[in-house]
Coordinates of C-alpha atoms and ligand atoms in Angstrom, one line a residue:
X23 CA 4.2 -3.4 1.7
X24 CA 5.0 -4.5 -1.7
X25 CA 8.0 -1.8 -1.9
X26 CA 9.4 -3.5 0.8
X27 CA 8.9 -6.4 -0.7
X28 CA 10.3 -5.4 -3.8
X29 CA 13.3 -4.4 -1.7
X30 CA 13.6 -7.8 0.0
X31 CA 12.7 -10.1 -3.8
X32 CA 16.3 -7.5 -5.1
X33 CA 18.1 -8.8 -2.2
X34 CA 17.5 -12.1 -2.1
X35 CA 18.8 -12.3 -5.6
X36 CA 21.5 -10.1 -5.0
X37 CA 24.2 -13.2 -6.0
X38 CA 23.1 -13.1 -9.5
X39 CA 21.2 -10.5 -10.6
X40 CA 22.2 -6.9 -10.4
X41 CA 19.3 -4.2 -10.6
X42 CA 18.8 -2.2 -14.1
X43 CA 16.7 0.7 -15.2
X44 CA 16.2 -0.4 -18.5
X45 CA 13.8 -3.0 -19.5
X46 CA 15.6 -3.8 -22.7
X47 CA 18.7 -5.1 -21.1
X48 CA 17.3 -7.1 -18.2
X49 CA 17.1 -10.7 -18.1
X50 CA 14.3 -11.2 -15.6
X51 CA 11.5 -8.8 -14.9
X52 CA 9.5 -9.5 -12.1
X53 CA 6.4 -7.8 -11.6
X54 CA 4.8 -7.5 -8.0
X55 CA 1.5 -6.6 -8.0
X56 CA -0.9 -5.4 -5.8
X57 CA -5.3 -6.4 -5.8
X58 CA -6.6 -3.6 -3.5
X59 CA -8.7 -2.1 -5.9
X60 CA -9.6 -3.4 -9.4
X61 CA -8.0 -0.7 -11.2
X62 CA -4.4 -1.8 -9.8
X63 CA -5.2 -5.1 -10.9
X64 CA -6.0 -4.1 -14.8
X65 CA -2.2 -2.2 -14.4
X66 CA -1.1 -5.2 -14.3
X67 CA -2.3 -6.9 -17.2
X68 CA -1.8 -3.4 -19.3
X69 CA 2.0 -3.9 -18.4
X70 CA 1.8 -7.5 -19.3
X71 CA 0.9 -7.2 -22.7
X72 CA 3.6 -4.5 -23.3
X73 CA 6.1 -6.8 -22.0
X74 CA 5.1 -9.4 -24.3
X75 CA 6.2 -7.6 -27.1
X76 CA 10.1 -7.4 -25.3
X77 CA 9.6 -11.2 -24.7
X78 CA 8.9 -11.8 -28.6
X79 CA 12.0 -10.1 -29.4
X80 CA 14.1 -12.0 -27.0
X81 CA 12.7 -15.2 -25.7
X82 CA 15.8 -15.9 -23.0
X83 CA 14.1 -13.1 -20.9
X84 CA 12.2 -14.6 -18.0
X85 CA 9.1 -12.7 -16.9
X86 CA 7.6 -13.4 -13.3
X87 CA 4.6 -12.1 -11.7
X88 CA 4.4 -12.0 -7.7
X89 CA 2.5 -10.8 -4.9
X90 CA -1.5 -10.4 -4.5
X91 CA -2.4 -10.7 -8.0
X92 CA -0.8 -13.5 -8.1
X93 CA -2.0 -15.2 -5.1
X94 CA -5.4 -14.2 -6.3
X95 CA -5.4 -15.3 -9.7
X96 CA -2.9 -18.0 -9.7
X97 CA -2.6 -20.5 -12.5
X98 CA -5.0 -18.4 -14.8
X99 CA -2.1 -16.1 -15.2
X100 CA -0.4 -18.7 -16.9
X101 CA -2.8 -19.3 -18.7
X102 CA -4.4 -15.8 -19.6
X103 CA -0.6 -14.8 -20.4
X104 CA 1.6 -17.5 -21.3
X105 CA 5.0 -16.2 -21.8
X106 CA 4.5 -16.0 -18.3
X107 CA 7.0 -18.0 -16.4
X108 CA 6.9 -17.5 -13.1
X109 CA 3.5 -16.7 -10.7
X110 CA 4.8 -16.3 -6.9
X111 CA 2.4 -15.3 -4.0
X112 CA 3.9 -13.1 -1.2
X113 CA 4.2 -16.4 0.8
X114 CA 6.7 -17.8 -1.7
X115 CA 9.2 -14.8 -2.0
X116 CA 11.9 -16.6 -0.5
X117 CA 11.9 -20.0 -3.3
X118 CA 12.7 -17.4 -6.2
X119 CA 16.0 -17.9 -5.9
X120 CA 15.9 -21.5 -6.2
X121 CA 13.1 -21.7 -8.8
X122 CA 15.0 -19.3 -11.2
X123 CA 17.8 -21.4 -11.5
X124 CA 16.0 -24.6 -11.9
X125 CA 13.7 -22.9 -14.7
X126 CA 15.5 -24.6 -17.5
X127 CA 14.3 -28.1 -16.3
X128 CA 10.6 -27.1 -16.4
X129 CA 8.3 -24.5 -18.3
X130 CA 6.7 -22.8 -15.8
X131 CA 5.7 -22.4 -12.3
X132 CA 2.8 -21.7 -10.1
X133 CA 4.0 -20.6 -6.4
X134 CA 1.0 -19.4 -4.0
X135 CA 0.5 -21.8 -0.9
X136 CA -0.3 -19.7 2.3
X137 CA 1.8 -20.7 5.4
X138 CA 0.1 -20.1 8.8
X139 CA 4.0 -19.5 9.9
X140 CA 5.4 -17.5 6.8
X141 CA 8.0 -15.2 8.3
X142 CA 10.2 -12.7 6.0
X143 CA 13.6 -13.6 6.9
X144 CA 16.4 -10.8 7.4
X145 CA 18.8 -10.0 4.4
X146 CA 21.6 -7.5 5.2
X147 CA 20.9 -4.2 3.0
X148 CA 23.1 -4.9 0.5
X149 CA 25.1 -1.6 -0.9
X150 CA 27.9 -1.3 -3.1
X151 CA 29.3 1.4 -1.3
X152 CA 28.3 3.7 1.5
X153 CA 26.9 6.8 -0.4
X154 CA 24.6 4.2 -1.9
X155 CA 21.9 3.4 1.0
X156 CA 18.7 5.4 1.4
X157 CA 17.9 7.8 3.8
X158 CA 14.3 6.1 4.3
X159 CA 13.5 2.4 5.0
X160 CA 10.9 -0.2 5.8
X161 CA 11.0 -2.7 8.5
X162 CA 8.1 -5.0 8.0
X163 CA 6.8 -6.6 11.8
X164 CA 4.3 -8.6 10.8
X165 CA 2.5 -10.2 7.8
X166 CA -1.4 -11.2 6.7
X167 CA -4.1 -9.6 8.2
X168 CA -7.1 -11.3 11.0
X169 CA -9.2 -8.6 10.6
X170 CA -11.9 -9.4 7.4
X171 CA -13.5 -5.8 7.0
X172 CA -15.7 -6.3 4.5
X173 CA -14.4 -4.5 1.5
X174 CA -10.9 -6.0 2.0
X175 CA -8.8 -8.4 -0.3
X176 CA -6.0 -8.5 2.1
X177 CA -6.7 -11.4 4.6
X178 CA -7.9 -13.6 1.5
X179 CA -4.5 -13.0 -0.4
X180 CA -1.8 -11.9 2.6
X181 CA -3.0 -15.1 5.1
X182 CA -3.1 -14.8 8.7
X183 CA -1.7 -12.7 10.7
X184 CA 1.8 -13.4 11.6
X185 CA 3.8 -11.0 13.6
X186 CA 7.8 -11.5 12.9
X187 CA 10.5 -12.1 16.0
X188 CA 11.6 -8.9 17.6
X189 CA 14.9 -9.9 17.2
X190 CA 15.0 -10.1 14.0
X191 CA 13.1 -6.7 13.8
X192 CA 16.1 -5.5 15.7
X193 CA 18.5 -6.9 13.7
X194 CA 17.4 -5.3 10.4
X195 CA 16.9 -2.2 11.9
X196 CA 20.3 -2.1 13.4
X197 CA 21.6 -3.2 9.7
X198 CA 20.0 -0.4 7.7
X199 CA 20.8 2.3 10.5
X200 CA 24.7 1.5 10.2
X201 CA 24.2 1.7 6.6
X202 CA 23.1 5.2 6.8
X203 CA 19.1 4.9 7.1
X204 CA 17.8 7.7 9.1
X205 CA 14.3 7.2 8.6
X206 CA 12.3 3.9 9.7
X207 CA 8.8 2.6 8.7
X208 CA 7.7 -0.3 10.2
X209 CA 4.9 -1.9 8.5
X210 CA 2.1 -3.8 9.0
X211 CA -1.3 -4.1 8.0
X212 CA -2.4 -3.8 11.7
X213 CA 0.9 -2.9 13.6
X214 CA -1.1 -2.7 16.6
X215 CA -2.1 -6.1 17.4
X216 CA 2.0 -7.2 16.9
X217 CA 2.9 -10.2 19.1
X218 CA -0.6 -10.4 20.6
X219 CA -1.1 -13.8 19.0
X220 CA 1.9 -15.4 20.1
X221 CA 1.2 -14.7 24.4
X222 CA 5.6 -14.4 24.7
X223 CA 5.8 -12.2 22.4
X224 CA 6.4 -8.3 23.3
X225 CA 3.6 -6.0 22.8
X226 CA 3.4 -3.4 19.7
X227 CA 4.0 -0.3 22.0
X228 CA 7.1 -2.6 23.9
X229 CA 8.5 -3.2 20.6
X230 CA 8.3 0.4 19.7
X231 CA 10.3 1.1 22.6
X232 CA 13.0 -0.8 22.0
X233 CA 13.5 0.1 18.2
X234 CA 13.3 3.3 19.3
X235 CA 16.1 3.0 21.5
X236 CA 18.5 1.5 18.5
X237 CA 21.5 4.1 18.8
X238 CA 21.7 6.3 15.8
X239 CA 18.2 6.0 14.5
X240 CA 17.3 9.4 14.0
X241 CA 13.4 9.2 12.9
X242 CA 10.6 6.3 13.5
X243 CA 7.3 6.1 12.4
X244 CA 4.4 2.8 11.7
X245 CA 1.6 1.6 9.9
X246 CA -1.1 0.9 9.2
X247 CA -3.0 1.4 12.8
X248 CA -6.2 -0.1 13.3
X249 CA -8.1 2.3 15.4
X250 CA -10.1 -0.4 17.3
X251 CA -6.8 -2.0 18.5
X252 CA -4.6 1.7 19.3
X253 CA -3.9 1.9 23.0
X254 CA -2.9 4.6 25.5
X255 CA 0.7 2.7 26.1
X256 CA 1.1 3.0 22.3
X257 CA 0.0 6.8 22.0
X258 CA 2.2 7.5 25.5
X259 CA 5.5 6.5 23.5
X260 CA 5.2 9.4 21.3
X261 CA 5.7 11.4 24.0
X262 CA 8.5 8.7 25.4
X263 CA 10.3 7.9 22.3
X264 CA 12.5 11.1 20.7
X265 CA 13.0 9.6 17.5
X266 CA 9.4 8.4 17.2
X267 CA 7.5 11.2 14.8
X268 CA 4.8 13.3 15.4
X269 CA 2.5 12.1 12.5
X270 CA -0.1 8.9 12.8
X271 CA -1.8 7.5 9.9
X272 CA -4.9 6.2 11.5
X273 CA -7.4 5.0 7.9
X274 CA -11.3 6.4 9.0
X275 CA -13.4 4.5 5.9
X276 CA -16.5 6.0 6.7
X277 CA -17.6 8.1 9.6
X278 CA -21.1 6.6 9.5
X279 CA -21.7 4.2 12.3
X280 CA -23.9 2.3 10.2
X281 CA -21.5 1.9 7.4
X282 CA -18.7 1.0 10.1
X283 CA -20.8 -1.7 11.1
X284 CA -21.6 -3.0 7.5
X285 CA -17.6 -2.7 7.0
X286 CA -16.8 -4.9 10.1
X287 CA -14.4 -2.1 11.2
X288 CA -15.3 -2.7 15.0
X289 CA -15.1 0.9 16.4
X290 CA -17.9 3.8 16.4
X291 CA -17.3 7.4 14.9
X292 CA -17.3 8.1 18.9
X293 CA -14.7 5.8 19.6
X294 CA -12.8 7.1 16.6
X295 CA -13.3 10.6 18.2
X296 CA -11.9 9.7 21.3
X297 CA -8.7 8.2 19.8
X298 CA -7.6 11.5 18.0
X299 CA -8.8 13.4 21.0
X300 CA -6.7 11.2 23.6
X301 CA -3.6 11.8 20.3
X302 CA -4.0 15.2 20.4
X303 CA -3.9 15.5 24.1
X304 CA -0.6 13.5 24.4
X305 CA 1.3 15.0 21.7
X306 CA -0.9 18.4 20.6
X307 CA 1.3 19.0 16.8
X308 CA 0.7 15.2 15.9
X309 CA -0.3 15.3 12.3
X310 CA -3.0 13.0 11.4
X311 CA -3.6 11.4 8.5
X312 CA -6.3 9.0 6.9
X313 CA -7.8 6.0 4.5
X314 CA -11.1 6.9 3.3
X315 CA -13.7 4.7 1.1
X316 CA -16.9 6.5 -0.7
X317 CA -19.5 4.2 -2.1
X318 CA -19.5 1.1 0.6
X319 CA -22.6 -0.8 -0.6
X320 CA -25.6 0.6 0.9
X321 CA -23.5 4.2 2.0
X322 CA -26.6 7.2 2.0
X323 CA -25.9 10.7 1.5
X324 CA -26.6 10.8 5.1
X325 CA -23.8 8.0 5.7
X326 CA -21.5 10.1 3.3
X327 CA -22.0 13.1 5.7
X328 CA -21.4 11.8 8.3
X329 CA -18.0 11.4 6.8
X330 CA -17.5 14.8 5.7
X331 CA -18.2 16.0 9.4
X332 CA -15.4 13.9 11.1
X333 CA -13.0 15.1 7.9
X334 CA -14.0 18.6 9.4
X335 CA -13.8 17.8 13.0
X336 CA -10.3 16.1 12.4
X337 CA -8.6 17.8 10.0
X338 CA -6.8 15.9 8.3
X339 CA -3.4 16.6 7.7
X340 CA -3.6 14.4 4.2
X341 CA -5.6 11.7 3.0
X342 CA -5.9 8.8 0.7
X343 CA -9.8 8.7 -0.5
X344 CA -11.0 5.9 -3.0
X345 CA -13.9 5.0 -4.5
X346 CA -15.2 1.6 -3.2
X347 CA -14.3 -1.0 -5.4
X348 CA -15.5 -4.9 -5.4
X349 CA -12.9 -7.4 -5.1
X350 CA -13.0 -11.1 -4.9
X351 CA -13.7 -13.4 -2.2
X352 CA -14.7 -10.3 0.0
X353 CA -18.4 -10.2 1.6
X354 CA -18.8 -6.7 0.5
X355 CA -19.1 -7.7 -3.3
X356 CA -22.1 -9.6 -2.4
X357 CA -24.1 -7.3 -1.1
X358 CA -27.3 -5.8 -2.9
X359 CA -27.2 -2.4 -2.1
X360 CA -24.4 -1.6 -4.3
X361 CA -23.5 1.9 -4.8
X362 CA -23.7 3.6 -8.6
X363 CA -20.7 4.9 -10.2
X364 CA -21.6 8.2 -10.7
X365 CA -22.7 8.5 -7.1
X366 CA -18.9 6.7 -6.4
X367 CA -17.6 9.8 -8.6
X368 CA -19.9 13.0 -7.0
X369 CA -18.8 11.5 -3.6
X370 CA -15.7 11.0 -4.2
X371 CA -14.9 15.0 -5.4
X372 CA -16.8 16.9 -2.6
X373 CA -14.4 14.6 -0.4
X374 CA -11.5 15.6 -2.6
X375 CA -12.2 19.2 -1.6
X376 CA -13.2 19.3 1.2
X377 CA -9.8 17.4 2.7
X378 CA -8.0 20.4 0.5
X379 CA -9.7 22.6 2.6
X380 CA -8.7 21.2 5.8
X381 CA -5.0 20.0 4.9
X382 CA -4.9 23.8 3.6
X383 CA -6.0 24.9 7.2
X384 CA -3.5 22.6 9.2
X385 CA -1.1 23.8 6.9
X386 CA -1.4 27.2 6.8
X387 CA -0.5 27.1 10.7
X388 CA 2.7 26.2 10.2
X389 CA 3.6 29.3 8.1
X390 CA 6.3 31.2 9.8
X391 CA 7.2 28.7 12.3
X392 CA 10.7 26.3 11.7
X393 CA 11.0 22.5 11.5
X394 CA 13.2 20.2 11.9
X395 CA 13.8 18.7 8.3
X396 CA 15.8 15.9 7.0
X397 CA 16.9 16.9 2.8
X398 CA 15.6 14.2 1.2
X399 CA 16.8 15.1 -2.3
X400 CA 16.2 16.7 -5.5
X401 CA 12.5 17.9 -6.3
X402 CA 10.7 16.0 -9.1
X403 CA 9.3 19.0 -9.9
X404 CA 12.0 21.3 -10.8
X405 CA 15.7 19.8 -10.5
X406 CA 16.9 23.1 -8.9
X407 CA 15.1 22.8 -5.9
X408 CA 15.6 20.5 -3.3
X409 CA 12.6 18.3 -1.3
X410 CA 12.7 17.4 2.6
X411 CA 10.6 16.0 5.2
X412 CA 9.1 17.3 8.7
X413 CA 8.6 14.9 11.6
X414 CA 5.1 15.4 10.8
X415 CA 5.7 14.1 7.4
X416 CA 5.2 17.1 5.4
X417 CA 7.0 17.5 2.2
X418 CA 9.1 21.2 2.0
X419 CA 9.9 22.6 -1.4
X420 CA 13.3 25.0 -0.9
X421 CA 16.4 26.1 -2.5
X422 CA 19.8 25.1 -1.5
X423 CA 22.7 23.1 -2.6
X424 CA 22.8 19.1 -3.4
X425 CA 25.5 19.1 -0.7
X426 CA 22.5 19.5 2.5
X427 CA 20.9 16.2 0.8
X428 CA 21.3 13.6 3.3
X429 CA 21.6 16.5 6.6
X430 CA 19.1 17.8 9.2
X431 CA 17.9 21.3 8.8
X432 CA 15.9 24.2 10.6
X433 CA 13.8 25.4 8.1
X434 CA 11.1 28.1 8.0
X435 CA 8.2 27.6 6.6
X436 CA 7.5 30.7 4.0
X437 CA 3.9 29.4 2.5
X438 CA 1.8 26.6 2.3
X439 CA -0.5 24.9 0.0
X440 CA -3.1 21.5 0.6
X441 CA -0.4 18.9 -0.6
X442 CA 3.1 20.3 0.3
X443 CA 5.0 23.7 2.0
X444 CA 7.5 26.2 1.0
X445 CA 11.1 26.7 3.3
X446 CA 13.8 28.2 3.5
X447 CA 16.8 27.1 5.9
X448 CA 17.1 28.9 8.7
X449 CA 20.5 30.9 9.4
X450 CA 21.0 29.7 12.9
X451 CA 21.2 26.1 12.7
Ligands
LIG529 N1 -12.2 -0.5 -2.4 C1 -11.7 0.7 -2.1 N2 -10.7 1.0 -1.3 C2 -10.2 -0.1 -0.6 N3 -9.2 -0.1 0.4 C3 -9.1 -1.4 0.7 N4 -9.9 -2.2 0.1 C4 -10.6 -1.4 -0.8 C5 -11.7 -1.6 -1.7 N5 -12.2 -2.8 -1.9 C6 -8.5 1.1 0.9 C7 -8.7 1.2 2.4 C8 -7.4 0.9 3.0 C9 -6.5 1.3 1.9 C10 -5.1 0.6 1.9 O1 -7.1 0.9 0.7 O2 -9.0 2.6 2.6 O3 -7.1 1.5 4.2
LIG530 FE1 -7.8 -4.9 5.1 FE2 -9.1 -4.3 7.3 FE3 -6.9 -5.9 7.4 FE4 -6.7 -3.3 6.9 S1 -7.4 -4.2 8.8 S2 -5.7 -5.0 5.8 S3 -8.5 -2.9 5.7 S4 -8.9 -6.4 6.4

């Protein structure tokens, strides 16, 4: 979400500001922070104080800090880091342009009103030539968050739930597809509850449908899901949908009922179950992945196996797994039965391993067997391999030249391990 909103802050400023890699020659840096956990939120003033020093040295630079941090902390930024000039919430995106050219006329300014009808507008993906767009994109279709679980920031510094016209949707979706996107996200905190406020307003698995019919969009996928709110119409377009991938990020928490209940998450391990079971029946390759917390307040070693047998049961293709972590104006942070640290930490590595063991499983079953793969670029890792991506979201490690980067491949999968596989492309295309 705050990618994309990276994305949209570079476009809307596109007229007078052109984006640079090196910190010493820019004349605004904005940072755009994010309050999930605490530790992202000390990030933020670690980078802060190392920016301060480029400020010293030339005091023209203006420094701006947006999204959740910022709506959570608001003026005490200002005040906790003066050279500070700008604080914008994700509400207020869409004033930066203005503000930055009236910034002369006033010191600073402190941007974070919540608007029950805050909707991100469309910006045409601006490129300065064709080879320049990105093979991957996001499409945000709705903003904020109803939902409260208990552990959760979000609601309190993303507002309410709003879900964003389908036709503009369309429209940025068409955009980036004639610019060369092949591979759509769209995002949401709860995708599937889109338009269910507004009663004219198309469904989430409706909307799906007609994304999915854009002409020339090659791959779709969506998050977050909330499992409480994913129906059969919306698992029945991945078997309806060609372009829509095989792979569904549906986050877990905690596969104790008890601390489901204590998390406000509104579904049973069962009723988890039964999702993933009804998934698997529809579309038998879907990958699955998940969000898992260890150490909710009042979590048992009982609780905490409880989690460890659905991670089994499931398999998770990958997961994300964090430590519980207390953030502001959330009910969780109140409650007595916190968790210690070191229980946080034990938890937290038998969890590591055991979803190693499992992505290794899933993995290992695709050795020998080709995929479709889109060449996604130059590996990280070593600059003479290439990376790419299955359907099911896998990343592939193979050789090959710079030239495929961009293409569709068939490629074979040679070996495996728990994050990533190994390819080669297959002769017969
Ligand atoms: N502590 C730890 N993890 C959290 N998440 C959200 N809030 C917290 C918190 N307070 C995790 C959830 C969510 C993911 C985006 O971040 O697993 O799905
Ligand atoms: Fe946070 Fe729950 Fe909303 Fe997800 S559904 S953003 S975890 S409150």
């Amino acid at each position: 979400m705050n990618e994309y909103d990276s994305l949209k802050i570079s476009q809307l400023l596109a007229s007078d500001y052109e984006l640079t890699q090196d910190k010493e020659e820019a004349d605004l840096i904005i940072v755009n922070t994010c309050s999930i956990r605490e530790k992202a939120e000390h990030k933020v003033y670690s980078l802060l104080g190392h920016l301060k020093k480029l400020k010293a040295k030339r005091p023209e630079l203006i420094l701006a800090v947006g999204g959740c941090v910022a709506q959570q902390e608001k003026e005490n930024i200002l005040r906790r880091t003066p050279f500070v000039e700008i604080v914008f919430g994700p509400h207020s995106i869409c004033e930066l342009p203005d503000v930055l050219k009236s910034l002369e006329t006033r010191k600073s300014i402190c941007m974070t009103e919540l608007k029950d009808d805050f909707v991100i507008p469309f910006v045409p993906f601006a490129t300065k030539d064709d080879s320049d767009a990105p093979l991957k994109a996001f499409v945000t279709i709705m903003q904020g968050c109803d939902n409260f679980c208990a552990y959760c920031v979000v609601p309190h510094v993303r507002g309410r739930e709003v879900s964003r016209p389908s036709d503009l949707i369309l429209e940025e979706v068409r955009d980036l597809v004639s610019k060369g996107v092949k591979d759509i996200t769209l995002l949401g905190q709860n995708v599937n509850s889109y338009g269910l406020k507004q009663k004219t307003s198309k469904n989430f698995a409706q909307l799906l449908r007609e994304v999915g019919a854009v002409p020339g969009l090659e791959r779709l996928r969506f998050t977050t899901s909330h499992p409480k709110d994913l129906g059969m119409d919306t698992i029945d377009c991945f078997r309806d949908i060609p372009c829509l991938c095989e792979h569904l990020h549906l986050p877990l928490q905690s596969g104790s009922d008890n601390v489901l209940k204590r998390m406000n998450r509104r579904y049973s391990k069962a009723q988890y179950l039964e999702k993933i079971a009804a998934l698997r029946d529809a579309v038998p390759e879907i990958s699955i992945t998940t969000d898992l917390i260890v150490g909710f307040p009042g979590e048992t070693d009982e609780d905490f196996e409880q989690t460890l047998s659905v991670v089994r049961q499931v398999e998770y293709e990958q997961a994300f797994a964090f430590k519980y972590s207390p953030r502001p104006f959330t009910r969780a942070k109140d409650f007595s039965d916190q968790v210690p640290d070191d229980v946080k930490s034990e938890r937290l590595t038998v969890l590591l391993s055991t979803l190693n063991e499992v992505a290794m499983k899933r993995h290992s079953r695709l050795v020998g067997k080709e995929q479709e793969a889109l060449i996604e670029g130059v590996s990280k890792a070593d600059p003479n391999e290439l990376t790419a991506r299955t359907r099911g979201n896998h990343v592939i490690n193979l050789r090959g030249s710079r030239d495929l980067i961009g293409t569709f491949r068939k490629v074979r999968i040679t070996s495996a391990s728990y994050h990533s596989l190994r390819g080669e492309i297959s002769l017969n295309p």
